[in-house]
Structure formats: C-alpha cells, structure tokens
Short mmCIF file of C-alpha atoms in Angstrom, two decimals:
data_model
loop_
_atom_site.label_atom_id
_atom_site.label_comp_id
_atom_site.label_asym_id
_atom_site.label_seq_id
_atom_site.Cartn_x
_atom_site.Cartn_y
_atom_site.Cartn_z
CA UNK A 274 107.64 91.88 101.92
CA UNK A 275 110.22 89.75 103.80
CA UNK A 276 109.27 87.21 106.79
CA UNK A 277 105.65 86.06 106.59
CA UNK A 278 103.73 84.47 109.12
CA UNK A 279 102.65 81.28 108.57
CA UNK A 280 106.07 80.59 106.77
CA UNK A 281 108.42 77.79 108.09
CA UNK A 282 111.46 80.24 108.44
CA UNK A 283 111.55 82.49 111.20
CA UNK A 284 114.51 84.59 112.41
CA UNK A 285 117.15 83.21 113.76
CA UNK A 286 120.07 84.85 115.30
CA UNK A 287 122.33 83.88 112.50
CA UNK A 288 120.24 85.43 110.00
CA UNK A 289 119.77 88.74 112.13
CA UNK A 290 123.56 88.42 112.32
CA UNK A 291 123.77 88.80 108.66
CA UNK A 292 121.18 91.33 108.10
CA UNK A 293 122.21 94.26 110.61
CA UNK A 294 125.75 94.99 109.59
CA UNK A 295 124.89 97.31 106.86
CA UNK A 296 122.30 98.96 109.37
CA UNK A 297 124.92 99.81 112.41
CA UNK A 298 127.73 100.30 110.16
CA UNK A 299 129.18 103.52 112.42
CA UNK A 300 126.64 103.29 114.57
CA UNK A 301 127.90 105.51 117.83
CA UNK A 302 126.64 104.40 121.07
CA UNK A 303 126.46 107.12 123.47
CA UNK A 304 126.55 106.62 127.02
CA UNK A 305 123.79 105.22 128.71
CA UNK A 306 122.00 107.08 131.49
CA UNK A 307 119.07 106.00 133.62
CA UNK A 308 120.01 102.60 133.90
CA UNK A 309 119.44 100.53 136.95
CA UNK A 310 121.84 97.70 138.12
CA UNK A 311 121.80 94.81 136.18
CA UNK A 312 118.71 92.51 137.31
CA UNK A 313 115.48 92.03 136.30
CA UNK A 314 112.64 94.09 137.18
CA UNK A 315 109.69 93.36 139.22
CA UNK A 316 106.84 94.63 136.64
CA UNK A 317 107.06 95.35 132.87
CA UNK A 318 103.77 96.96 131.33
CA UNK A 319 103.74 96.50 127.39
CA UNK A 320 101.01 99.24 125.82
CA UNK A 321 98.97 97.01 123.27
CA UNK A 322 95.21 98.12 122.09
CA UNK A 323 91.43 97.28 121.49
CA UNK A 324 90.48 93.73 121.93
CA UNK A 325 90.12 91.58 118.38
CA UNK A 326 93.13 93.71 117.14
CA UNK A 327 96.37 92.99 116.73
CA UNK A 328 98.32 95.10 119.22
CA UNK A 329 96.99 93.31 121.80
CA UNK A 330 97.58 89.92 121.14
CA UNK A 331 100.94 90.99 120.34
CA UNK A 332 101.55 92.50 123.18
CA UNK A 333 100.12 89.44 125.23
CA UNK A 334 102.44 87.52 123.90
CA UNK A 335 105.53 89.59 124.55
CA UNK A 336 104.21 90.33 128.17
CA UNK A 337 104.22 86.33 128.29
CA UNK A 338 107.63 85.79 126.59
CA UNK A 339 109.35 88.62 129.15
CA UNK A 340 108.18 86.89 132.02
CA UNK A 341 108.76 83.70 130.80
CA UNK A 342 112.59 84.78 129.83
CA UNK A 343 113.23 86.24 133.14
CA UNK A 344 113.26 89.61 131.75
CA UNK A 345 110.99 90.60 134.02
CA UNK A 346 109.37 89.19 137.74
CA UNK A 347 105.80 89.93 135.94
CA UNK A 348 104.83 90.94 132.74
CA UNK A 349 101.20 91.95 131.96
CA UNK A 350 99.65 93.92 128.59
CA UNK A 351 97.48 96.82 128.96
CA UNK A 352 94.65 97.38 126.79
CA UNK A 353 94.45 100.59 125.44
CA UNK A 354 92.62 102.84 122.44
CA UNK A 355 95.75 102.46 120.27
CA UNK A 356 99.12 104.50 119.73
CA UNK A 357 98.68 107.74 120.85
CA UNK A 358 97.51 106.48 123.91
CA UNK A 359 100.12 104.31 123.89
CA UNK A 360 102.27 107.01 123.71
CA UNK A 361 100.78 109.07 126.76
CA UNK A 362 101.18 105.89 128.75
CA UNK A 363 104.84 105.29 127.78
CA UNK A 364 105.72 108.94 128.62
CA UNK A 365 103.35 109.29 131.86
CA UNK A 366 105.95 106.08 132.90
CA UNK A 367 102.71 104.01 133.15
CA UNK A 368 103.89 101.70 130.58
CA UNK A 369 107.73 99.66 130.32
CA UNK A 370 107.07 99.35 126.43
CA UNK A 371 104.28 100.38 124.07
CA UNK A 372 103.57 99.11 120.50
CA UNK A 373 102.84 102.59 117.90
CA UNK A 374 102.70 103.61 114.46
CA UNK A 375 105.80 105.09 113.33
CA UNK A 376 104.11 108.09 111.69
CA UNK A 377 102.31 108.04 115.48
CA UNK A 378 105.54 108.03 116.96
CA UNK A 379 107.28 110.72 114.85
CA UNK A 380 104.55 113.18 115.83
CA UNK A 381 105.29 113.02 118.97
CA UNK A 382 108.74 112.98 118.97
CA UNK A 383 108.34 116.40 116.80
CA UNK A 384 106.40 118.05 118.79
CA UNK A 385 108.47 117.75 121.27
CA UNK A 386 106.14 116.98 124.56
CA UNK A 387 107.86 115.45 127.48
CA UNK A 388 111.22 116.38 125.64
CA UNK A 389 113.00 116.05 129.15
CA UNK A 390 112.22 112.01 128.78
CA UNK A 391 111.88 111.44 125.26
CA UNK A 392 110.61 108.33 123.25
CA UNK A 393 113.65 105.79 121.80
CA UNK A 394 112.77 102.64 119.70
CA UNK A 395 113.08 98.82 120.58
CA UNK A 396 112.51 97.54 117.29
CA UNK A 397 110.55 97.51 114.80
CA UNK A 398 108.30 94.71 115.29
CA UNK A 399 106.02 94.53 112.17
CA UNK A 400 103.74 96.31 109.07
CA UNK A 401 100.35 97.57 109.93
CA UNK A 402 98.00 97.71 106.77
CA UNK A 403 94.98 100.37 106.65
CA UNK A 404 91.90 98.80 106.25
CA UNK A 405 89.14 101.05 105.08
CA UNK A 406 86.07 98.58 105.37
CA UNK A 407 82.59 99.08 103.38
CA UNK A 408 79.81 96.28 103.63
CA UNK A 409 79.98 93.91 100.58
CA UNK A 410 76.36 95.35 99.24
CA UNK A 411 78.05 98.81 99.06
CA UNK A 412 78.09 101.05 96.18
CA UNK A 413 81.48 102.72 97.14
CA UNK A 414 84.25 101.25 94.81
CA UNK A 415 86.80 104.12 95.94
CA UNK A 416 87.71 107.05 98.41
CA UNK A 417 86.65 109.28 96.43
CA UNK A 418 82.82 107.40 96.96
CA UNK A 419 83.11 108.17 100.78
CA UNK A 420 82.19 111.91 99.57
CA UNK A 421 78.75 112.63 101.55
CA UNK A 422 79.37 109.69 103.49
CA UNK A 423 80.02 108.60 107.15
CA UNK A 424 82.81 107.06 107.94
CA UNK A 425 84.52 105.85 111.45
CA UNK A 426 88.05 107.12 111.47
CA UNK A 427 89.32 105.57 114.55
CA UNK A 428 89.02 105.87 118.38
CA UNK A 429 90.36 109.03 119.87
CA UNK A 430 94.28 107.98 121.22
CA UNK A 431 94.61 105.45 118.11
CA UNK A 432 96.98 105.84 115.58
CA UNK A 433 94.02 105.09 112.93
CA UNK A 434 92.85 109.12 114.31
CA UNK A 435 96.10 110.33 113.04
CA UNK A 436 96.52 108.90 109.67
CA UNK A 437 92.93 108.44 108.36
CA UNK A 438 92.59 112.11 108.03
CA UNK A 439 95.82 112.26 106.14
CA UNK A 440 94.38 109.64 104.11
CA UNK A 441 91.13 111.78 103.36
CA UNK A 442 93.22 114.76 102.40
CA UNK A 443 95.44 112.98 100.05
CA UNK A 444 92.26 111.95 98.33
CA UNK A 445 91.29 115.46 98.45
CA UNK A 446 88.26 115.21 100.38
CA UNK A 447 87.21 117.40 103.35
CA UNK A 448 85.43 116.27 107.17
CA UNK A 449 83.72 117.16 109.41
CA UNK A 450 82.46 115.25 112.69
CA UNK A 451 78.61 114.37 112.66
CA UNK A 452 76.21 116.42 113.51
CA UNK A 453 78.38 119.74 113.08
CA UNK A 454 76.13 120.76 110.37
CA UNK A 455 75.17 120.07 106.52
CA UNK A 456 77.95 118.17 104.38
CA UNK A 457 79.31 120.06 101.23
CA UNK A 458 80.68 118.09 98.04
CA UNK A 459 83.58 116.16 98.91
CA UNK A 460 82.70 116.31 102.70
CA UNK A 461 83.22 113.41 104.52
CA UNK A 462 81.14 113.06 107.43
CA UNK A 463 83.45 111.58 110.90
CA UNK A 464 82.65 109.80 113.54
CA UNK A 465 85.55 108.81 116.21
CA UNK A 466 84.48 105.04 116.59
CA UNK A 467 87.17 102.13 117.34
CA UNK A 468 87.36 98.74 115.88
CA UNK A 469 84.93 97.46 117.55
CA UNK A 470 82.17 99.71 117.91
CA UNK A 471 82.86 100.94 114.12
CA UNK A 472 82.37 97.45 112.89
CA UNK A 473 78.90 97.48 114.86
CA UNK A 474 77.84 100.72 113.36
CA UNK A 475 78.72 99.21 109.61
CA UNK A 476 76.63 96.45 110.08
CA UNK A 477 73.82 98.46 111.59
CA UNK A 478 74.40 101.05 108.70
CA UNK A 479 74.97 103.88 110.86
CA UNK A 480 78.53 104.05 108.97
CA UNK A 481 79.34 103.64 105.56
CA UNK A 482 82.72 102.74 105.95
CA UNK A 483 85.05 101.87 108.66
CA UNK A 484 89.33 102.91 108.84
CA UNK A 485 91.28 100.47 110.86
CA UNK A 486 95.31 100.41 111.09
CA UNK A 487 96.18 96.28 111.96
CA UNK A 488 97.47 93.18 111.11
CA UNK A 489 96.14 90.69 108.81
CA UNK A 490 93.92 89.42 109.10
CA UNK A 491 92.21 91.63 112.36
CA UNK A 492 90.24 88.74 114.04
CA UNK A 493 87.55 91.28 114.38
CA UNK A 494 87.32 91.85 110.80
CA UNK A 495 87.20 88.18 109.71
CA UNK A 496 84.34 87.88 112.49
CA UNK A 497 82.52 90.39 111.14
CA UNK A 498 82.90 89.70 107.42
CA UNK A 499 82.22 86.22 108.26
CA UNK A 500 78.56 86.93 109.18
CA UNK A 501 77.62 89.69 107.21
CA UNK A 502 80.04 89.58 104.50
CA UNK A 503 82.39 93.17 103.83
CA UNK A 504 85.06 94.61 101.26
CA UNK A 505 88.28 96.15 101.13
CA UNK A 506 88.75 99.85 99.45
CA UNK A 507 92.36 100.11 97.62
CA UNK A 508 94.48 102.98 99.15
CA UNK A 509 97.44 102.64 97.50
CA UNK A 510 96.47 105.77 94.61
CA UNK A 511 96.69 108.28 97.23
CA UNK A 512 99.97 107.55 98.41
CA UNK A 513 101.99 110.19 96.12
CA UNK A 514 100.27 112.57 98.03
CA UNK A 515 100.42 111.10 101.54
CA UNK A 516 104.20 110.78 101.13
CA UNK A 517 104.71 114.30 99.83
CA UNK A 518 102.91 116.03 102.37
CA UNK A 519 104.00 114.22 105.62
CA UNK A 520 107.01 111.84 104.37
CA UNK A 521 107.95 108.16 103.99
CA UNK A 522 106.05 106.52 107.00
CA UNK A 523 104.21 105.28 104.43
CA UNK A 524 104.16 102.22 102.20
CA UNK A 525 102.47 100.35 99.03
CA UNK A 526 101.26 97.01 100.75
CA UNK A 527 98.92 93.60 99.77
CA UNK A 528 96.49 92.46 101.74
CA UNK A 529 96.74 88.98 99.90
CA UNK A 530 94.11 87.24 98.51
CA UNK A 531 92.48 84.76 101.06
CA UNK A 532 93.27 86.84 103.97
CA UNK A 533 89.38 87.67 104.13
CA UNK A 534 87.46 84.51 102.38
CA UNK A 535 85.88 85.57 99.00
CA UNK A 536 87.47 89.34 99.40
CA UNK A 537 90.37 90.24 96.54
CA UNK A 538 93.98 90.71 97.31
CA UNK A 539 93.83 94.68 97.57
CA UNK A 540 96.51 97.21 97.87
CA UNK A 541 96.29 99.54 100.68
CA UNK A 542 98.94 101.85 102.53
CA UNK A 543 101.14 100.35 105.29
CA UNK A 544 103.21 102.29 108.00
CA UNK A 545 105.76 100.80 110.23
CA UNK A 546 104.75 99.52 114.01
CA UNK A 547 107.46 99.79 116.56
CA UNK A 548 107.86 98.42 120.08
CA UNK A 549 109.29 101.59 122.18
CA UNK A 550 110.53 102.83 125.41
CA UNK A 551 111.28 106.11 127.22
CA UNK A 552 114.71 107.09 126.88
CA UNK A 553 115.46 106.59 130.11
CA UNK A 554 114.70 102.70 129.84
CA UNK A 555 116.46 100.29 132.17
CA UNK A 556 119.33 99.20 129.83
CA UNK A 557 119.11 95.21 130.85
CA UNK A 558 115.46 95.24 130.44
CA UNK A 559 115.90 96.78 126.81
CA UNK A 560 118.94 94.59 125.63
CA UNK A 561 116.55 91.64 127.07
CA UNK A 562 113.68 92.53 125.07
CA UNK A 563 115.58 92.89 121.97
CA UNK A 564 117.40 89.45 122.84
CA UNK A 565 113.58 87.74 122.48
CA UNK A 566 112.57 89.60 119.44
CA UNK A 567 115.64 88.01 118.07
CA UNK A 568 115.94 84.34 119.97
CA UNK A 569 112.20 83.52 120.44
CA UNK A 570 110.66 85.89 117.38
CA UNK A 571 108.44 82.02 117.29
CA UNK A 572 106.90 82.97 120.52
CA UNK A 573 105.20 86.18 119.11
CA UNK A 574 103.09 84.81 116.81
CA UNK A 575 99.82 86.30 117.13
CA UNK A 576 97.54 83.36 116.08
CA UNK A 577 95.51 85.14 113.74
CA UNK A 578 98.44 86.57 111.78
CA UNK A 579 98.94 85.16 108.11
CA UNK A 580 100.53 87.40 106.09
CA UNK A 581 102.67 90.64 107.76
CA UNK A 582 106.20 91.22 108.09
CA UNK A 583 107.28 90.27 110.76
CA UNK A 584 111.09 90.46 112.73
CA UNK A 585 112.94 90.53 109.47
CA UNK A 586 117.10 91.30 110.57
CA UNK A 587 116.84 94.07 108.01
CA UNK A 588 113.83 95.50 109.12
CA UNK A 589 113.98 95.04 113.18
CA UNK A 590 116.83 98.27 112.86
CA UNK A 591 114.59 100.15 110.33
CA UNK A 592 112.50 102.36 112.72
CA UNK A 593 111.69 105.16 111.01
CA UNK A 594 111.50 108.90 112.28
CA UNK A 595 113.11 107.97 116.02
CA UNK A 596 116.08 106.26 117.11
CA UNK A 597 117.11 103.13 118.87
CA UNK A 598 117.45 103.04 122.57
CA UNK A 599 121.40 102.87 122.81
CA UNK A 600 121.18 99.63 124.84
CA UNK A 601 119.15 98.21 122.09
CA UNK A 602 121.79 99.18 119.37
CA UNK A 603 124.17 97.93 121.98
CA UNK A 604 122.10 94.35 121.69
CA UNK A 605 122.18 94.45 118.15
CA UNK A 606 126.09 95.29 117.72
CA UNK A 607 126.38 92.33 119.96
CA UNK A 608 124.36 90.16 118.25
CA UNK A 609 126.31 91.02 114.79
CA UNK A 610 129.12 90.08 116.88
#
C-alpha cells in the first residue's frame, strides 16, 4: 500500500508532481462542454453513506474543505445507503459529487443508463476493504462455513449489495433471501441489512455474519467489537475467481493487526473508491476539487482512519473502469506542470 493514515507524510503537490507524469503521458483532453463561467457555485452536494461508516465522514470533510476553499458558497454531505445510490443521486443531478466503488461505478457506466449524461471520475480518493464480520464465539473459520447460514449482504443501493454476491459465487456458494424457502447445501441464506442494522442483528444472533465494504477501521465496527467482541473472515482465497469472472476491480489487501484490538491482521479483498461527477460537471468546480485533494489531502482525514491508502500521486489518476472528467485531467496536467 502507499500513503497511510496516521503517517507523518501526506501528499504534497511536489510529490503528486512527480507521480502523475507516467499516468497522463498522451493524455488528450477533449473539449469541455457543460461548463459554466468561471465562479464558484452556490451549493455543492457530495453523496457519502450510512452513519459510523466511512463515506460519510469523508464526505463531511470534503463538503467542509469545498466551502472552506471557496469552491463552493455551501457545501453539505448527504447521507445515503451507499454507492449505487450514490450513483442514482449523481445522475438524477441531486448530487455535485458522490463517493462509489469502482466495480459500483463500472456497472453503471456499462450498462449504459443515463448514457446522454454519463458518469466521469474526480479521483480516486482511497481503498475500501470487505469486511465479512462473524461474532468472536463463532464456529465459522471461512466462507465456505457461511453454507446454511444467514448472512447480511448490504443495504439495497450500497456497493456492499453488488460485490458480496460476487464474493459468494467465487466461493462457490449459492443464496437465497430469507424466508424464500428451505436452504440446500451450500445455500447461503440473505438478508439486505446495512451497517448498522446488520451489526445489531449479529449481536442479537439473528445473523451469522455481516459483509461491509469501508475503511479501517469502520467506527461502527470497533463500537461493536468493543462490547461484544467480533472476528474478521479472510477473503483473499477467492479472489482468482472474483477477478476472472468480473475483472481487476479487485485487490489482495491487510487489514493490519491492531486495527480491531485483539483481532489478527487478516487479508480480505479491496476495490478502489472514487470521488465522481456527471460528465457534464462545472469545469472550475472539478479542477477545484481536484486542487484540494492535492493541496489540503490533510484536511480529509477521517478521524477514525488508521491504515488505508489514501491520495497517493500514483493512485489519485488510477480510477479504474471510467475516465477522468477532462477538467480534472486538465488539473492534473497542470499540476505536473
């Protein structure tokens, strides 16, 4: 991994200087369209998530640093169920900017809905690691344990709903959602539960294991394990087959040691979070955006954050499966100089 939080180093714009030359080598800007006059606009809506994750805070503290910059008159987040709502909201135009999962993202942009707008990238802004959560007293030691099990796969309109059911077919297990009759060998039993209400139903053992797509650590999840005490499943075998089936959004990743008191480092799958924008994006409010993820990355430190990459120069160009908003390859050119 590069950047850490917690480290004493953050980017600077002489590092990003040196890290995005290879990255917009022949990059061609095309011309921009939908742009407004330069000047800053009078609202900017930044897409975040469920409270106690990370999206949120993150985007709480870019909706602070906008406004704060001048980039925008005022700059509020919205809370939300997560990146395909995120999404929606972006595309609907009730949302400036929205934080999403690139495989989320890519989706999307495949299936082509709302193709006459279309969805560009800012950035990307950090790594999201999968989380799939037992209680500490549980007998599951692996995926393939969740077999006659119930698990919470995420809230519909999170990205968690998209890729925890890749997950469960990479580990070659079937599901169904409660209650839609008897479970079969290697039938996993669904329930669409968010962070928050899927941590509630593990402690009250109405789940047997929870799938969450955050930071580390989520605040949530260090509450939780803090009073009742949970572990980690490792991921990271099924990721031959996640990558084969639905490409490289996907990543081998450490949730260090110490990130949960008294739980393991484990390995677990990460995918890419970006910061986007419609296509049609105001160009000045873009380039400033990209200006603070650059200048004032220090500001975006989500206070629970201790371990996840973070801003890197080589990474903030790396968004995989849709493109840069031209006026935020124009910012980065610029900032190469």
């Amino acid at each position: 991994m590069n950047d850490r939080f917690g480290s004493t180093a953050f980017p600077r714009r002489t590092a990003l200087k040196a890290g995005v030359a290879a990255g917009l080598t022949g990059l061609l800007l095309p011309a921009l369209s939908g742009c407004t006059p330069e000047g800053r606009p009078d609202t900017v809506t930044v897409a975040g998530g469920e409270p106690g994750g990370f999206y949120l805070e993150f985007a709480g503290l870019l909706a602070e640093s906008l406004q704060r910059h001048g980039a925008a008159g005022q700059a509020t987040a919205l809370t939300t169920g997560g990146s395909l709502e995120n999404l929606d909201l972006l595309l609907a135009g009730r949302a400036t900017l929205a934080v999403a999962l690139s495989d989320s993202a890519a989706q999307r942009a495949a299936a082509g809905e709302a193709a006459a707008v279309g969805i560009s990238a800012v950035g990307k802004v950090y790594e999201n690691y999968v989380h799939c959560v037992v209680r500490r007293d549980s007998s599951i030691r692996d995926v393939a344990g969740l077999a006659g099990r119930t698990v919470a796969v995420g809230e519909p309109g999170s990205g968690t709903s998209l890729t925890t059911p890749r997950l469960l077919e990479a580990a070659g297990l079937s599901s169904t959602a409660v209650g839609a009759g008897p479970a079969h060998a290697g039938t996993v039993s669904v329930l669409n539960l968010g962070l928050n209400d899927g941590l509630a139903a593990l402690r009250n053992g109405s789940v047997d294991a929870l799938f969450w797509s955050g930071g580390v650590p989520t605040a949530a999840i260090a509450a939780a394990h803090a009073d009742a005490g949970l572990g980690l499943l490792d991921l990271s075998p099924l990721l031959p087959a996640l990558r084969a089936k639905h490409g490289l959004f996907y990543d081998r990743v450490l949730i260090p040691e110490g990130a949960y008191p008294g739980i393991p480092a484990v390995w677990t799958v990460g995918v890419a979070n970006l910061l986007l924008c419609r296509s049609d994006a105001d160009a000045q409010t873009v380039k400033k955006t990209v200006e603070i993820l650059v200048d004032h990355a220090e500001e975006l430190v989500p206070r629970s954050s201790l371990g996840v990459q973070f801003l890197s120069p080589d990474s903030l160009i790396n968004t995989p499966g849709l493109p840069l908003h031209p006026a935020a390859a124009a910012a980065y050119r610029e900032l190469h100089g």
